[in-house]
Amino acid sequence: MASIRQSASVASAVCKQTVNPRVAHSVASVPTCSPAVSLSSATRLASSPLLQSSHRLAPPSSYSPCTRQTRTFLTQLRRQAQALKEQPISSNPTIPSKPKAPKPALQLTNLPYFVRRTGSNQLPVYLVTKAGGTKQLTKIQKTEGDLDTLRSDLAYTLGVDQRSSDVSINRLNGHIIVKGWRKPEIVAFLQERNF
């Protein structure tokens, strides 16, 4: 019974010493500061000459808390695997890669209208059928600015009379509606204006 009390008191003394900043570096290899530390390891730590000499040599910046954190084997494997993934893999390192030609810079235009892209970075041009499939329309959504100018430019590009009802504007929601399925031409029109 006395040996258990002595081991508990020695273990608590070791924990108190590790809280002391001078000794914290030398006792950092103790896995935990609990009374469950065995008598032999606690007395070995308390009586070791390394413990008594190293607390004088340790710089103040190298103090660590009571428990020492070590990497597990799995953590080391994960880090090695991550490092291997980050390294580029080349099948034949002797073939030099040709430098890519730089892309021309986008020219921003000062048009009085703008067409926003969708959330998936697509142009908002949609094909619509009505009247049982006999009425075919192409709709441009997400338009902003001067819609009359957009309508006239689009009609000119499509080769339609600018005053005809083939290209119309829905003023309530800002959609431009074109008669017929003209999606490829409208997408090309918007892309050449960098929308």
PDB file of C-alpha atoms in Angstrom:
ATOM      1  CA  MET A   1       0.000   0.000   0.000  1.00  0.00           C
ATOM      2  CA  ALA A   2       2.871   2.314   0.805  1.00  0.00           C
ATOM      3  CA  SER A   3       4.465   1.669  -2.595  1.00  0.00           C
ATOM      4  CA  ILE A   4       1.291   2.744  -4.414  1.00  0.00           C
ATOM      5  CA  ARG A   5       1.149   5.972  -2.397  1.00  0.00           C
ATOM      6  CA  GLN A   6       4.825   6.612  -3.065  1.00  0.00           C
ATOM      7  CA  SER A   7       4.396   6.000  -6.795  1.00  0.00           C
ATOM      8  CA  ALA A   8       1.401   8.356  -6.897  1.00  0.00           C
ATOM      9  CA  SER A   9       3.336  11.053  -5.045  1.00  0.00           C
ATOM     10  CA  VAL A  10       6.396  10.590  -7.277  1.00  0.00           C
ATOM     11  CA  ALA A  11       4.198  10.722 -10.389  1.00  0.00           C
ATOM     12  CA  SER A  12       2.531  13.926  -9.220  1.00  0.00           C
ATOM     13  CA  ALA A  13       5.957  15.382  -8.433  1.00  0.00           C
ATOM     14  CA  VAL A  14       7.095  14.549 -11.955  1.00  0.00           C
ATOM     15  CA  CYS A  15       3.990  16.268 -13.336  1.00  0.00           C
ATOM     16  CA  LYS A  16       4.672  19.334 -11.205  1.00  0.00           C
ATOM     17  CA  GLN A  17       8.251  19.413 -12.429  1.00  0.00           C
ATOM     18  CA  THR A  18       7.136  19.248 -16.049  1.00  0.00           C
ATOM     19  CA  VAL A  19       4.870  22.210 -15.520  1.00  0.00           C
ATOM     20  CA  ASN A  20       7.977  24.091 -14.381  1.00  0.00           C
ATOM     21  CA  PRO A  21       9.372  25.698 -17.577  1.00  0.00           C
ATOM     22  CA  ARG A  22      12.972  24.775 -16.783  1.00  0.00           C
ATOM     23  CA  VAL A  23      12.227  21.068 -16.734  1.00  0.00           C
ATOM     24  CA  ALA A  24       9.535  20.878 -19.390  1.00  0.00           C
ATOM     25  CA  HIS A  25      11.933  20.267 -22.251  1.00  0.00           C
ATOM     26  CA  SER A  26      13.702  17.355 -20.601  1.00  0.00           C
ATOM     27  CA  VAL A  27      10.548  15.528 -19.514  1.00  0.00           C
ATOM     28  CA  ALA A  28       8.766  16.032 -22.809  1.00  0.00           C
ATOM     29  CA  SER A  29       9.116  12.366 -23.635  1.00  0.00           C
ATOM     30  CA  VAL A  30       6.723  11.409 -20.820  1.00  0.00           C
ATOM     31  CA  PRO A  31       3.540  10.423 -22.638  1.00  0.00           C
ATOM     32  CA  THR A  32       1.061  11.686 -20.030  1.00  0.00           C
ATOM     33  CA  CYS A  33       1.062  13.348 -16.626  1.00  0.00           C
ATOM     34  CA  SER A  34      -1.244  11.076 -14.732  1.00  0.00           C
ATOM     35  CA  PRO A  35      -0.860   9.145 -11.477  1.00  0.00           C
ATOM     36  CA  ALA A  36      -0.820   5.978 -13.575  1.00  0.00           C
ATOM     37  CA  VAL A  37       2.877   6.512 -14.395  1.00  0.00           C
ATOM     38  CA  SER A  38       4.761   3.497 -13.100  1.00  0.00           C
ATOM     39  CA  LEU A  39       7.130   3.808 -10.172  1.00  0.00           C
ATOM     40  CA  SER A  40      10.142   2.680 -12.151  1.00  0.00           C
ATOM     41  CA  SER A  41       9.715   5.224 -14.962  1.00  0.00           C
ATOM     42  CA  ALA A  42       8.887   8.051 -12.552  1.00  0.00           C
ATOM     43  CA  THR A  43      11.893   7.372 -10.324  1.00  0.00           C
ATOM     44  CA  ARG A  44      14.094   6.940 -13.374  1.00  0.00           C
ATOM     45  CA  LEU A  45      13.026  10.359 -14.661  1.00  0.00           C
ATOM     46  CA  ALA A  46      13.374  12.062 -11.306  1.00  0.00           C
ATOM     47  CA  SER A  47      16.813  10.626 -10.564  1.00  0.00           C
ATOM     48  CA  SER A  48      18.362  10.702 -14.039  1.00  0.00           C
ATOM     49  CA  PRO A  49      21.420  12.940 -14.440  1.00  0.00           C
ATOM     50  CA  LEU A  50      20.167  13.845 -17.916  1.00  0.00           C
ATOM     51  CA  LEU A  51      17.080  15.418 -16.361  1.00  0.00           C
ATOM     52  CA  GLN A  52      19.125  17.422 -13.907  1.00  0.00           C
ATOM     53  CA  SER A  53      21.653  18.679 -16.475  1.00  0.00           C
ATOM     54  CA  SER A  54      19.394  19.237 -19.480  1.00  0.00           C
ATOM     55  CA  HIS A  55      17.079  21.732 -17.780  1.00  0.00           C
ATOM     56  CA  ARG A  56      20.057  24.054 -17.373  1.00  0.00           C
ATOM     57  CA  LEU A  57      21.047  23.734 -21.050  1.00  0.00           C
ATOM     58  CA  ALA A  58      17.632  23.983 -22.669  1.00  0.00           C
ATOM     59  CA  PRO A  59      16.852  27.409 -24.139  1.00  0.00           C
ATOM     60  CA  PRO A  60      13.622  29.057 -22.967  1.00  0.00           C
ATOM     61  CA  SER A  61      12.100  28.930 -26.473  1.00  0.00           C
ATOM     62  CA  SER A  62      12.188  25.129 -26.589  1.00  0.00           C
ATOM     63  CA  TYR A  63       9.810  24.507 -23.703  1.00  0.00           C
ATOM     64  CA  SER A  64       6.921  22.223 -24.472  1.00  0.00           C
ATOM     65  CA  PRO A  65       3.755  21.271 -22.592  1.00  0.00           C
ATOM     66  CA  CYS A  66       3.462  18.316 -20.270  1.00  0.00           C
ATOM     67  CA  THR A  67       2.663  15.800 -22.993  1.00  0.00           C
ATOM     68  CA  ARG A  68       4.747  15.181 -26.059  1.00  0.00           C
ATOM     69  CA  GLN A  69       2.937  14.926 -29.333  1.00  0.00           C
ATOM     70  CA  THR A  70       4.328  12.363 -31.707  1.00  0.00           C
ATOM     71  CA  ARG A  71       3.226  11.503 -35.211  1.00  0.00           C
ATOM     72  CA  THR A  72       1.717   8.115 -35.626  1.00  0.00           C
ATOM     73  CA  PHE A  73       2.805   5.740 -38.315  1.00  0.00           C
ATOM     74  CA  LEU A  74      -0.383   6.387 -40.300  1.00  0.00           C
ATOM     75  CA  THR A  75       0.176  10.137 -40.222  1.00  0.00           C
ATOM     76  CA  GLN A  76       3.674   9.668 -41.599  1.00  0.00           C
ATOM     77  CA  LEU A  77       2.311   7.449 -44.374  1.00  0.00           C
ATOM     78  CA  ARG A  78      -0.362  10.013 -45.255  1.00  0.00           C
ATOM     79  CA  ARG A  79       2.214  12.784 -45.493  1.00  0.00           C
ATOM     80  CA  GLN A  80       4.463  10.672 -47.694  1.00  0.00           C
ATOM     81  CA  ALA A  81       1.543   9.800 -49.962  1.00  0.00           C
ATOM     82  CA  GLN A  82       0.557  13.456 -50.178  1.00  0.00           C
ATOM     83  CA  ALA A  83       4.117  14.417 -51.104  1.00  0.00           C
ATOM     84  CA  LEU A  84       4.126  11.772 -53.844  1.00  0.00           C
ATOM     85  CA  LYS A  85       0.829  13.068 -55.240  1.00  0.00           C
ATOM     86  CA  GLU A  86       2.195  16.596 -55.432  1.00  0.00           C
ATOM     87  CA  GLN A  87       5.232  15.537 -57.470  1.00  0.00           C
ATOM     88  CA  PRO A  88       4.597  15.680 -61.237  1.00  0.00           C
ATOM     89  CA  ILE A  89       4.780  12.354 -63.000  1.00  0.00           C
ATOM     90  CA  SER A  90       6.376  12.385 -66.426  1.00  0.00           C
ATOM     91  CA  SER A  91       6.534   9.287 -68.583  1.00  0.00           C
ATOM     92  CA  ASN A  92       9.482  10.490 -70.675  1.00  0.00           C
ATOM     93  CA  PRO A  93      11.500  13.324 -69.121  1.00  0.00           C
ATOM     94  CA  THR A  94      13.776  13.703 -72.193  1.00  0.00           C
ATOM     95  CA  ILE A  95      11.040  15.187 -74.406  1.00  0.00           C
ATOM     96  CA  PRO A  96      10.862  18.947 -73.829  1.00  0.00           C
ATOM     97  CA  SER A  97       7.387  20.387 -73.715  1.00  0.00           C
ATOM     98  CA  LYS A  98       6.608  23.164 -76.157  1.00  0.00           C
ATOM     99  CA  PRO A  99       5.664  26.464 -74.568  1.00  0.00           C
ATOM    100  CA  LYS A 100       2.060  27.403 -75.181  1.00  0.00           C
ATOM    101  CA  ALA A 101       1.328  30.578 -77.045  1.00  0.00           C
ATOM    102  CA  PRO A 102      -0.129  33.222 -74.739  1.00  0.00           C
ATOM    103  CA  LYS A 103      -3.822  33.823 -75.206  1.00  0.00           C
ATOM    104  CA  PRO A 104      -4.770  37.271 -76.406  1.00  0.00           C
ATOM    105  CA  ALA A 105      -6.136  39.499 -73.692  1.00  0.00           C
ATOM    106  CA  LEU A 106      -9.884  39.926 -73.569  1.00  0.00           C
ATOM    107  CA  GLN A 107     -11.003  43.181 -75.041  1.00  0.00           C
ATOM    108  CA  LEU A 108     -13.596  44.797 -72.873  1.00  0.00           C
ATOM    109  CA  THR A 109     -16.159  46.639 -74.913  1.00  0.00           C
ATOM    110  CA  ASN A 110     -18.180  49.595 -73.800  1.00  0.00           C
ATOM    111  CA  LEU A 111     -21.520  48.388 -75.083  1.00  0.00           C
ATOM    112  CA  PRO A 112     -24.690  49.873 -73.588  1.00  0.00           C
ATOM    113  CA  TYR A 113     -26.019  46.364 -72.868  1.00  0.00           C
ATOM    114  CA  PHE A 114     -24.779  43.303 -71.051  1.00  0.00           C
ATOM    115  CA  VAL A 115     -25.751  39.624 -70.908  1.00  0.00           C
ATOM    116  CA  ARG A 116     -24.775  37.789 -67.715  1.00  0.00           C
ATOM    117  CA  ARG A 117     -23.757  34.157 -67.778  1.00  0.00           C
ATOM    118  CA  THR A 118     -25.514  31.469 -65.774  1.00  0.00           C
ATOM    119  CA  GLY A 119     -24.186  29.908 -62.593  1.00  0.00           C
ATOM    120  CA  SER A 120     -22.564  27.124 -64.647  1.00  0.00           C
ATOM    121  CA  ASN A 121     -20.813  29.741 -66.831  1.00  0.00           C
ATOM    122  CA  GLN A 122     -23.062  29.175 -69.859  1.00  0.00           C
ATOM    123  CA  LEU A 123     -24.729  31.789 -72.031  1.00  0.00           C
ATOM    124  CA  PRO A 124     -28.420  32.189 -71.128  1.00  0.00           C
ATOM    125  CA  VAL A 125     -29.802  31.293 -74.575  1.00  0.00           C
ATOM    126  CA  TYR A 126     -32.696  28.826 -74.519  1.00  0.00           C
ATOM    127  CA  LEU A 127     -34.870  27.087 -77.109  1.00  0.00           C
ATOM    128  CA  VAL A 128     -38.610  27.264 -76.413  1.00  0.00           C
ATOM    129  CA  THR A 129     -41.492  25.474 -78.133  1.00  0.00           C
ATOM    130  CA  LYS A 130     -45.109  26.553 -77.818  1.00  0.00           C
ATOM    131  CA  ALA A 131     -48.470  25.623 -79.333  1.00  0.00           C
ATOM    132  CA  GLY A 132     -47.789  21.906 -79.342  1.00  0.00           C
ATOM    133  CA  GLY A 133     -44.358  22.264 -80.909  1.00  0.00           C
ATOM    134  CA  THR A 134     -45.424  24.339 -83.910  1.00  0.00           C
ATOM    135  CA  LYS A 135     -44.159  27.668 -82.545  1.00  0.00           C
ATOM    136  CA  GLN A 136     -40.405  27.661 -82.039  1.00  0.00           C
ATOM    137  CA  LEU A 137     -38.663  30.500 -80.216  1.00  0.00           C
ATOM    138  CA  THR A 138     -35.189  31.330 -78.956  1.00  0.00           C
ATOM    139  CA  LYS A 139     -35.005  33.272 -75.704  1.00  0.00           C
ATOM    140  CA  ILE A 140     -32.121  35.326 -74.281  1.00  0.00           C
ATOM    141  CA  GLN A 141     -32.321  35.831 -70.533  1.00  0.00           C
ATOM    142  CA  LYS A 142     -30.257  37.813 -67.998  1.00  0.00           C
ATOM    143  CA  THR A 143     -30.031  40.934 -70.125  1.00  0.00           C
ATOM    144  CA  GLU A 144     -29.138  44.320 -68.653  1.00  0.00           C
ATOM    145  CA  GLY A 145     -28.773  47.856 -69.940  1.00  0.00           C
ATOM    146  CA  ASP A 146     -30.169  49.264 -73.189  1.00  0.00           C
ATOM    147  CA  LEU A 147     -32.297  46.408 -74.534  1.00  0.00           C
ATOM    148  CA  ASP A 148     -33.376  48.343 -77.644  1.00  0.00           C
ATOM    149  CA  THR A 149     -29.762  48.596 -78.807  1.00  0.00           C
ATOM    150  CA  LEU A 150     -29.225  44.893 -78.083  1.00  0.00           C
ATOM    151  CA  ARG A 151     -32.359  44.073 -80.073  1.00  0.00           C
ATOM    152  CA  SER A 152     -31.295  46.171 -83.068  1.00  0.00           C
ATOM    153  CA  ASP A 153     -27.726  44.740 -83.074  1.00  0.00           C
ATOM    154  CA  LEU A 154     -29.072  41.201 -82.819  1.00  0.00           C
ATOM    155  CA  ALA A 155     -31.607  41.772 -85.612  1.00  0.00           C
ATOM    156  CA  TYR A 156     -28.870  43.192 -87.866  1.00  0.00           C
ATOM    157  CA  THR A 157     -26.592  40.204 -87.160  1.00  0.00           C
ATOM    158  CA  LEU A 158     -29.373  37.686 -87.804  1.00  0.00           C
ATOM    159  CA  GLY A 159     -30.356  39.436 -91.051  1.00  0.00           C
ATOM    160  CA  VAL A 160     -33.855  40.291 -89.860  1.00  0.00           C
ATOM    161  CA  ASP A 161     -35.636  43.613 -90.395  1.00  0.00           C
ATOM    162  CA  GLN A 162     -35.084  45.713 -87.285  1.00  0.00           C
ATOM    163  CA  ARG A 163     -38.705  46.863 -87.145  1.00  0.00           C
ATOM    164  CA  SER A 164     -40.262  43.417 -87.555  1.00  0.00           C
ATOM    165  CA  SER A 165     -41.658  41.386 -84.698  1.00  0.00           C
ATOM    166  CA  ASP A 166     -39.177  38.565 -85.326  1.00  0.00           C
ATOM    167  CA  VAL A 167     -37.011  39.977 -82.514  1.00  0.00           C
ATOM    168  CA  SER A 168     -39.030  41.297 -79.566  1.00  0.00           C
ATOM    169  CA  ILE A 169     -38.383  42.432 -76.000  1.00  0.00           C
ATOM    170  CA  ASN A 170     -40.357  41.331 -72.960  1.00  0.00           C
ATOM    171  CA  ARG A 171     -40.058  44.453 -70.820  1.00  0.00           C
ATOM    172  CA  LEU A 172     -41.337  42.791 -67.635  1.00  0.00           C
ATOM    173  CA  ASN A 173     -38.494  40.330 -67.251  1.00  0.00           C
ATOM    174  CA  GLY A 174     -35.916  41.722 -69.709  1.00  0.00           C
ATOM    175  CA  HIS A 175     -35.911  38.720 -72.059  1.00  0.00           C
ATOM    176  CA  ILE A 176     -35.324  39.045 -75.780  1.00  0.00           C
ATOM    177  CA  ILE A 177     -37.351  36.604 -77.863  1.00  0.00           C
ATOM    178  CA  VAL A 178     -36.380  35.635 -81.418  1.00  0.00           C
ATOM    179  CA  LYS A 179     -38.693  33.661 -83.727  1.00  0.00           C
ATOM    180  CA  GLY A 180     -37.252  30.340 -84.826  1.00  0.00           C
ATOM    181  CA  TRP A 181     -34.500  28.181 -83.433  1.00  0.00           C
ATOM    182  CA  ARG A 182     -31.508  30.492 -83.825  1.00  0.00           C
ATOM    183  CA  LYS A 183     -29.409  29.453 -80.836  1.00  0.00           C
ATOM    184  CA  PRO A 184     -26.064  28.854 -82.642  1.00  0.00           C
ATOM    185  CA  GLU A 185     -26.177  32.280 -84.321  1.00  0.00           C
ATOM    186  CA  ILE A 186     -27.162  34.050 -81.104  1.00  0.00           C
ATOM    187  CA  VAL A 187     -24.442  32.281 -79.090  1.00  0.00           C
ATOM    188  CA  ALA A 188     -21.864  33.288 -81.727  1.00  0.00           C
ATOM    189  CA  PHE A 189     -23.184  36.882 -81.572  1.00  0.00           C
ATOM    190  CA  LEU A 190     -22.772  36.989 -77.785  1.00  0.00           C
ATOM    191  CA  GLN A 191     -19.359  35.309 -77.795  1.00  0.00           C
ATOM    192  CA  GLU A 192     -17.872  37.751 -80.291  1.00  0.00           C
ATOM    193  CA  ARG A 193     -18.914  40.526 -77.909  1.00  0.00           C
ATOM    194  CA  ASN A 194     -17.143  38.741 -75.006  1.00  0.00           C
ATOM    195  CA  PHE A 195     -20.244  37.985 -72.942  1.00  0.00           C
TER     196      PHE A 195
END
